[in-house]
């Protein structure tokens, strides 16, 4: 049975990630440490060979794609794979927003509220899932065997929570910077059920989690997801 592979890769570390800031639409670059860690990851482990790359328009993703796939200078910018826009909360930490009533309301139920000047969870989910459906159609129609999407944590988690099997919740798909998942698309199964098989973590052959900052970020997000009443939401925390 014919199948296609799509590799979802999160961008490298930024200063905002390290500081626990909400950074979605803000166009920050990788930090010097982020570049160094990506370079080390690439030397220690194996990233999948791909035929085509789709990329968020934001600099941190474009820079990541350039580091991981320097021979692919023709990657395709897909605006709908950009991270959620956090509006007035861009650049702020959860601690800085802890007394903001709108922020607390959003944490409790992000389906019914959104940041001032930002993007609602419904709109974010719709644009990301629609973009992924278009990509699958293009992959199958173009007979593209291996495709990479270099994007953001929230985008990856949204795609996998919506289409991935085995089924898991949004925050179960938290992924470290420079890492991600490989999924397999079987056209007949996609047409019937719109699901993709999650079959590996990216990069391959990674011996250990050697990034204390990434571990800290994962703990932050998991802690948020386990808090009483907090709805699943995305962010560059």
mmCIF file of C-alpha atoms in Angstrom:
data_model
loop_
_atom_site.group_PDB
_atom_site.id
_atom_site.type_symbol
_atom_site.label_atom_id
_atom_site.label_comp_id
_atom_site.label_asym_id
_atom_site.label_seq_id
_atom_site.Cartn_x
_atom_site.Cartn_y
_atom_site.Cartn_z
ATOM 1 C CA UNK A 1 0.000 0.000 0.000
ATOM 2 C CA UNK A 2 1.412 3.361 -1.041
ATOM 3 C CA UNK A 3 2.156 5.838 1.708
ATOM 4 C CA UNK A 4 3.729 9.250 2.217
ATOM 5 C CA UNK A 5 5.781 10.586 5.115
ATOM 6 C CA UNK A 6 5.467 14.063 6.615
ATOM 7 C CA UNK A 7 7.979 15.175 9.252
ATOM 8 C CA UNK A 8 6.832 17.859 11.703
ATOM 9 C CA UNK A 9 9.825 19.745 13.138
ATOM 10 C CA UNK A 10 9.724 22.487 15.743
ATOM 11 C CA UNK A 11 12.062 25.462 15.334
ATOM 12 C CA UNK A 12 15.205 25.827 17.433
ATOM 13 C CA UNK A 13 15.485 27.586 20.777
ATOM 14 C CA UNK A 14 14.885 31.339 21.062
ATOM 15 C CA UNK A 15 15.547 33.676 23.982
ATOM 16 C CA UNK A 16 11.768 33.931 24.397
ATOM 17 C CA UNK A 17 11.488 30.143 24.783
ATOM 18 C CA UNK A 18 14.207 30.188 27.409
ATOM 19 C CA UNK A 19 12.521 33.053 29.284
ATOM 20 C CA UNK A 20 9.058 31.443 29.205
ATOM 21 C CA UNK A 21 7.492 34.263 27.188
ATOM 22 C CA UNK A 22 4.362 34.033 25.054
ATOM 23 C CA UNK A 23 5.746 34.574 21.563
ATOM 24 C CA UNK A 24 3.493 33.739 18.654
ATOM 25 C CA UNK A 25 3.343 36.339 15.903
ATOM 26 C CA UNK A 26 6.427 38.231 17.102
ATOM 27 C CA UNK A 27 9.181 37.546 14.575
ATOM 28 C CA UNK A 28 12.161 36.647 16.766
ATOM 29 C CA UNK A 29 15.205 34.770 15.496
ATOM 30 C CA UNK A 30 16.952 31.779 17.048
ATOM 31 C CA UNK A 31 19.251 32.591 19.928
ATOM 32 C CA UNK A 32 22.982 31.892 19.627
ATOM 33 C CA UNK A 33 22.404 28.965 21.975
ATOM 34 C CA UNK A 34 19.553 27.790 19.765
ATOM 35 C CA UNK A 35 21.789 27.744 16.702
ATOM 36 C CA UNK A 36 24.486 25.865 18.609
ATOM 37 C CA UNK A 37 22.029 23.277 19.914
ATOM 38 C CA UNK A 38 20.502 22.703 16.484
ATOM 39 C CA UNK A 39 23.938 22.228 14.997
ATOM 40 C CA UNK A 40 24.801 19.751 17.740
ATOM 41 C CA UNK A 41 21.534 17.861 17.285
ATOM 42 C CA UNK A 42 22.209 17.586 13.574
ATOM 43 C CA UNK A 43 25.685 16.165 14.219
ATOM 44 C CA UNK A 44 24.580 13.717 16.929
ATOM 45 C CA UNK A 45 21.350 12.411 15.405
ATOM 46 C CA UNK A 46 19.692 11.915 12.028
ATOM 47 C CA UNK A 47 17.055 14.150 10.498
ATOM 48 C CA UNK A 48 14.905 12.576 7.777
ATOM 49 C CA UNK A 49 15.841 13.067 4.154
ATOM 50 C CA UNK A 50 13.073 15.019 2.438
ATOM 51 C CA UNK A 51 11.951 15.921 -1.051
ATOM 52 C CA UNK A 52 10.184 19.162 -0.153
ATOM 53 C CA UNK A 53 10.019 21.553 2.803
ATOM 54 C CA UNK A 54 7.085 23.685 3.920
ATOM 55 C CA UNK A 55 7.919 26.378 6.451
ATOM 56 C CA UNK A 56 6.249 28.919 8.703
ATOM 57 C CA UNK A 57 7.005 32.465 7.495
ATOM 58 C CA UNK A 58 8.577 33.432 10.826
ATOM 59 C CA UNK A 59 12.336 33.842 10.977
ATOM 60 C CA UNK A 60 12.947 31.288 13.725
ATOM 61 C CA UNK A 61 11.474 28.589 11.484
ATOM 62 C CA UNK A 62 13.163 29.730 8.277
ATOM 63 C CA UNK A 63 16.521 29.850 10.064
ATOM 64 C CA UNK A 64 15.929 26.351 11.461
ATOM 65 C CA UNK A 65 15.150 25.011 7.982
ATOM 66 C CA UNK A 66 18.337 26.591 6.629
ATOM 67 C CA UNK A 67 20.436 24.924 9.334
ATOM 68 C CA UNK A 68 18.860 21.474 9.105
ATOM 69 C CA UNK A 69 18.428 21.391 5.324
ATOM 70 C CA UNK A 70 21.056 23.685 3.767
ATOM 71 C CA UNK A 71 20.720 22.056 0.338
ATOM 72 C CA UNK A 72 16.999 22.910 0.190
ATOM 73 C CA UNK A 73 17.017 26.604 -0.677
ATOM 74 C CA UNK A 74 13.578 26.458 -2.282
ATOM 75 C CA UNK A 75 11.421 25.674 0.750
ATOM 76 C CA UNK A 76 7.794 26.767 0.484
ATOM 77 C CA UNK A 77 6.503 29.413 2.891
ATOM 78 C CA UNK A 78 3.050 28.538 4.250
ATOM 79 C CA UNK A 79 1.625 31.453 6.228
ATOM 80 C CA UNK A 80 -1.003 29.282 7.884
ATOM 81 C CA UNK A 81 1.706 27.265 9.651
ATOM 82 C CA UNK A 82 2.619 30.340 11.732
ATOM 83 C CA UNK A 83 2.144 30.206 15.504
ATOM 84 C CA UNK A 84 -0.925 31.599 17.265
ATOM 85 C CA UNK A 85 -1.004 35.381 17.684
ATOM 86 C CA UNK A 86 -1.124 36.232 21.401
ATOM 87 C CA UNK A 87 -1.974 39.893 20.858
ATOM 88 C CA UNK A 88 -1.314 42.107 23.891
ATOM 89 C CA UNK A 89 0.326 39.175 25.694
ATOM 90 C CA UNK A 90 3.136 38.804 23.179
ATOM 91 C CA UNK A 91 6.486 38.939 24.950
ATOM 92 C CA UNK A 92 5.009 38.521 28.432
ATOM 93 C CA UNK A 93 5.403 35.579 30.803
ATOM 94 C CA UNK A 94 2.636 33.791 32.676
ATOM 95 C CA UNK A 95 3.980 35.309 35.889
ATOM 96 C CA UNK A 96 3.659 38.811 34.442
ATOM 97 C CA UNK A 97 0.066 38.058 33.432
ATOM 98 C CA UNK A 98 -1.024 36.221 36.576
ATOM 99 C CA UNK A 99 -3.187 39.146 37.754
ATOM 100 C CA UNK A 100 -4.709 39.845 34.345
ATOM 101 C CA UNK A 101 -8.389 38.844 34.492
ATOM 102 C CA UNK A 102 -8.624 38.242 30.738
ATOM 103 C CA UNK A 103 -5.553 36.013 30.834
ATOM 104 C CA UNK A 104 -6.951 33.948 33.705
ATOM 105 C CA UNK A 105 -10.264 33.601 31.866
ATOM 106 C CA UNK A 106 -8.405 32.465 28.737
ATOM 107 C CA UNK A 107 -6.491 29.841 30.725
ATOM 108 C CA UNK A 108 -9.730 28.455 32.120
ATOM 109 C CA UNK A 109 -11.557 28.379 28.796
ATOM 110 C CA UNK A 110 -9.624 29.493 25.726
ATOM 111 C CA UNK A 111 -12.498 28.446 23.452
ATOM 112 C CA UNK A 112 -14.620 31.313 24.741
ATOM 113 C CA UNK A 113 -11.996 34.026 25.066
ATOM 114 C CA UNK A 114 -8.856 35.201 23.317
ATOM 115 C CA UNK A 115 -6.072 37.741 23.860
ATOM 116 C CA UNK A 116 -6.921 41.344 23.073
ATOM 117 C CA UNK A 117 -5.698 41.962 19.535
ATOM 118 C CA UNK A 118 -4.819 38.281 19.179
ATOM 119 C CA UNK A 119 -6.205 35.126 17.648
ATOM 120 C CA UNK A 120 -8.946 32.912 19.010
ATOM 121 C CA UNK A 121 -8.258 29.220 19.544
ATOM 122 C CA UNK A 122 -11.025 28.377 17.071
ATOM 123 C CA UNK A 123 -9.480 30.519 14.338
ATOM 124 C CA UNK A 124 -6.008 29.161 15.024
ATOM 125 C CA UNK A 125 -7.157 25.541 14.920
ATOM 126 C CA UNK A 126 -9.128 26.097 11.720
ATOM 127 C CA UNK A 127 -6.283 27.723 9.788
ATOM 128 C CA UNK A 128 -3.710 25.129 10.914
ATOM 129 C CA UNK A 129 -5.864 22.079 10.229
ATOM 130 C CA UNK A 130 -7.032 23.487 6.897
ATOM 131 C CA UNK A 131 -3.409 24.124 5.889
ATOM 132 C CA UNK A 132 -2.461 20.569 6.807
ATOM 133 C CA UNK A 133 -5.341 19.163 4.780
ATOM 134 C CA UNK A 134 -4.180 21.197 1.779
ATOM 135 C CA UNK A 135 -0.650 19.921 2.281
ATOM 136 C CA UNK A 136 -1.793 16.300 2.363
ATOM 137 C CA UNK A 137 -3.723 16.851 -0.862
ATOM 138 C CA UNK A 138 -0.624 18.389 -2.483
ATOM 139 C CA UNK A 139 1.634 15.578 -1.267
ATOM 140 C CA UNK A 140 -0.616 12.853 -2.623
ATOM 141 C CA UNK A 141 -1.371 14.644 -5.876
ATOM 142 C CA UNK A 142 2.307 15.435 -6.445
ATOM 143 C CA UNK A 143 3.441 11.972 -5.307
ATOM 144 C CA UNK A 144 5.919 13.546 -2.845
ATOM 145 C CA UNK A 145 7.309 10.741 -0.709
ATOM 146 C CA UNK A 146 8.914 12.727 2.134
ATOM 147 C CA UNK A 147 7.944 16.235 3.220
ATOM 148 C CA UNK A 148 9.106 18.333 6.167
ATOM 149 C CA UNK A 149 7.080 21.027 7.898
ATOM 150 C CA UNK A 150 9.302 23.347 9.931
ATOM 151 C CA UNK A 151 6.951 25.141 12.269
ATOM 152 C CA UNK A 152 5.995 25.851 15.891
ATOM 153 C CA UNK A 153 5.094 23.789 18.927
ATOM 154 C CA UNK A 154 1.460 24.882 18.939
ATOM 155 C CA UNK A 155 1.054 24.039 15.266
ATOM 156 C CA UNK A 156 2.550 20.562 15.684
ATOM 157 C CA UNK A 157 0.415 19.813 18.723
ATOM 158 C CA UNK A 158 -2.726 21.003 16.936
ATOM 159 C CA UNK A 159 -2.063 18.823 13.875
ATOM 160 C CA UNK A 160 -1.340 15.707 15.929
ATOM 161 C CA UNK A 161 -4.210 16.215 18.380
ATOM 162 C CA UNK A 162 -6.572 16.532 15.384
ATOM 163 C CA UNK A 163 -5.271 13.938 12.933
ATOM 164 C CA UNK A 164 -2.717 11.758 14.725
ATOM 165 C CA UNK A 165 -3.071 8.123 15.729
ATOM 166 C CA UNK A 166 -2.565 6.830 18.297
ATOM 167 C CA UNK A 167 -5.030 9.376 19.654
ATOM 168 C CA UNK A 168 -3.711 11.726 22.322
ATOM 169 C CA UNK A 169 -4.563 15.092 23.803
ATOM 170 C CA UNK A 170 -3.024 18.381 22.731
ATOM 171 C CA UNK A 171 -0.394 18.611 25.473
ATOM 172 C CA UNK A 172 0.595 14.970 25.096
ATOM 173 C CA UNK A 173 2.318 16.077 21.877
ATOM 174 C CA UNK A 174 4.628 18.630 23.517
ATOM 175 C CA UNK A 175 7.943 18.602 21.663
ATOM 176 C CA UNK A 176 11.352 20.094 22.376
ATOM 177 C CA UNK A 177 12.984 22.711 20.164
ATOM 178 C CA UNK A 178 14.565 21.193 17.067
ATOM 179 C CA UNK A 179 12.586 17.993 17.515
ATOM 180 C CA UNK A 180 9.285 16.626 16.265
ATOM 181 C CA UNK A 181 7.417 13.638 14.871
ATOM 182 C CA UNK A 182 7.186 11.678 11.660
ATOM 183 C CA UNK A 183 3.718 10.744 10.418
ATOM 184 C CA UNK A 184 2.651 8.351 7.697
ATOM 185 C CA UNK A 185 -0.194 9.179 5.327
ATOM 186 C CA UNK A 186 -2.030 6.289 3.714
ATOM 187 C CA UNK A 187 -4.316 7.844 1.070
ATOM 188 C CA UNK A 188 -7.163 5.361 1.425
ATOM 189 C CA UNK A 189 -7.222 5.754 5.233
ATOM 190 C CA UNK A 190 -6.956 9.526 4.945
ATOM 191 C CA UNK A 191 -9.919 9.648 2.570
ATOM 192 C CA UNK A 192 -12.050 7.546 4.921
ATOM 193 C CA UNK A 193 -11.086 8.909 8.329
ATOM 194 C CA UNK A 194 -8.634 11.829 7.919
ATOM 195 C CA UNK A 195 -6.038 10.325 10.242
ATOM 196 C CA UNK A 196 -2.264 9.942 10.002
ATOM 197 C CA UNK A 197 -0.060 7.394 11.764
ATOM 198 C CA UNK A 198 2.533 8.864 14.129
ATOM 199 C CA UNK A 199 5.391 6.382 13.809
ATOM 200 C CA UNK A 200 8.635 8.036 14.996
ATOM 201 C CA UNK A 201 10.200 10.940 16.843
ATOM 202 C CA UNK A 202 12.496 13.358 15.014
ATOM 203 C CA UNK A 203 15.471 13.439 14.919
ATOM 204 C CA UNK A 204 16.145 9.718 14.744
ATOM 205 C CA UNK A 205 18.783 7.971 16.868
ATOM 206 C CA UNK A 206 18.834 10.701 19.494
ATOM 207 C CA UNK A 207 20.580 9.147 22.490
ATOM 208 C CA UNK A 208 19.283 11.446 25.206
ATOM 209 C CA UNK A 209 17.462 14.641 26.034
ATOM 210 C CA UNK A 210 20.539 16.803 26.528
ATOM 211 C CA UNK A 211 18.820 20.152 26.891
ATOM 212 C CA UNK A 212 17.899 21.388 30.366
ATOM 213 C CA UNK A 213 16.136 24.434 28.932
ATOM 214 C CA UNK A 214 13.931 22.259 26.735
ATOM 215 C CA UNK A 215 13.094 20.050 29.704
ATOM 216 C CA UNK A 216 12.136 23.181 31.654
ATOM 217 C CA UNK A 217 9.844 24.297 28.829
ATOM 218 C CA UNK A 218 8.171 20.882 28.670
ATOM 219 C CA UNK A 219 7.554 21.000 32.432
ATOM 220 C CA UNK A 220 6.039 24.492 32.090
ATOM 221 C CA UNK A 221 3.549 23.408 29.460
ATOM 222 C CA UNK A 222 2.626 20.149 31.171
ATOM 223 C CA UNK A 223 2.119 22.006 34.408
ATOM 224 C CA UNK A 224 -0.262 24.394 32.665
ATOM 225 C CA UNK A 225 -2.213 21.535 31.090
ATOM 226 C CA UNK A 226 -2.633 19.817 34.453
ATOM 227 C CA UNK A 227 -3.926 22.904 36.243
ATOM 228 C CA UNK A 228 -7.572 22.701 37.234
ATOM 229 C CA UNK A 229 -9.891 23.914 34.494
ATOM 230 C CA UNK A 230 -7.232 24.969 32.021
ATOM 231 C CA UNK A 231 -8.208 24.287 28.449
ATOM 232 C CA UNK A 232 -5.720 23.098 25.881
ATOM 233 C CA UNK A 233 -4.021 26.059 24.226
ATOM 234 C CA UNK A 234 -0.794 26.690 22.386
ATOM 235 C CA UNK A 235 2.148 28.958 22.984
ATOM 236 C CA UNK A 236 5.837 29.560 22.572
ATOM 237 C CA UNK A 237 6.406 29.251 26.305
#
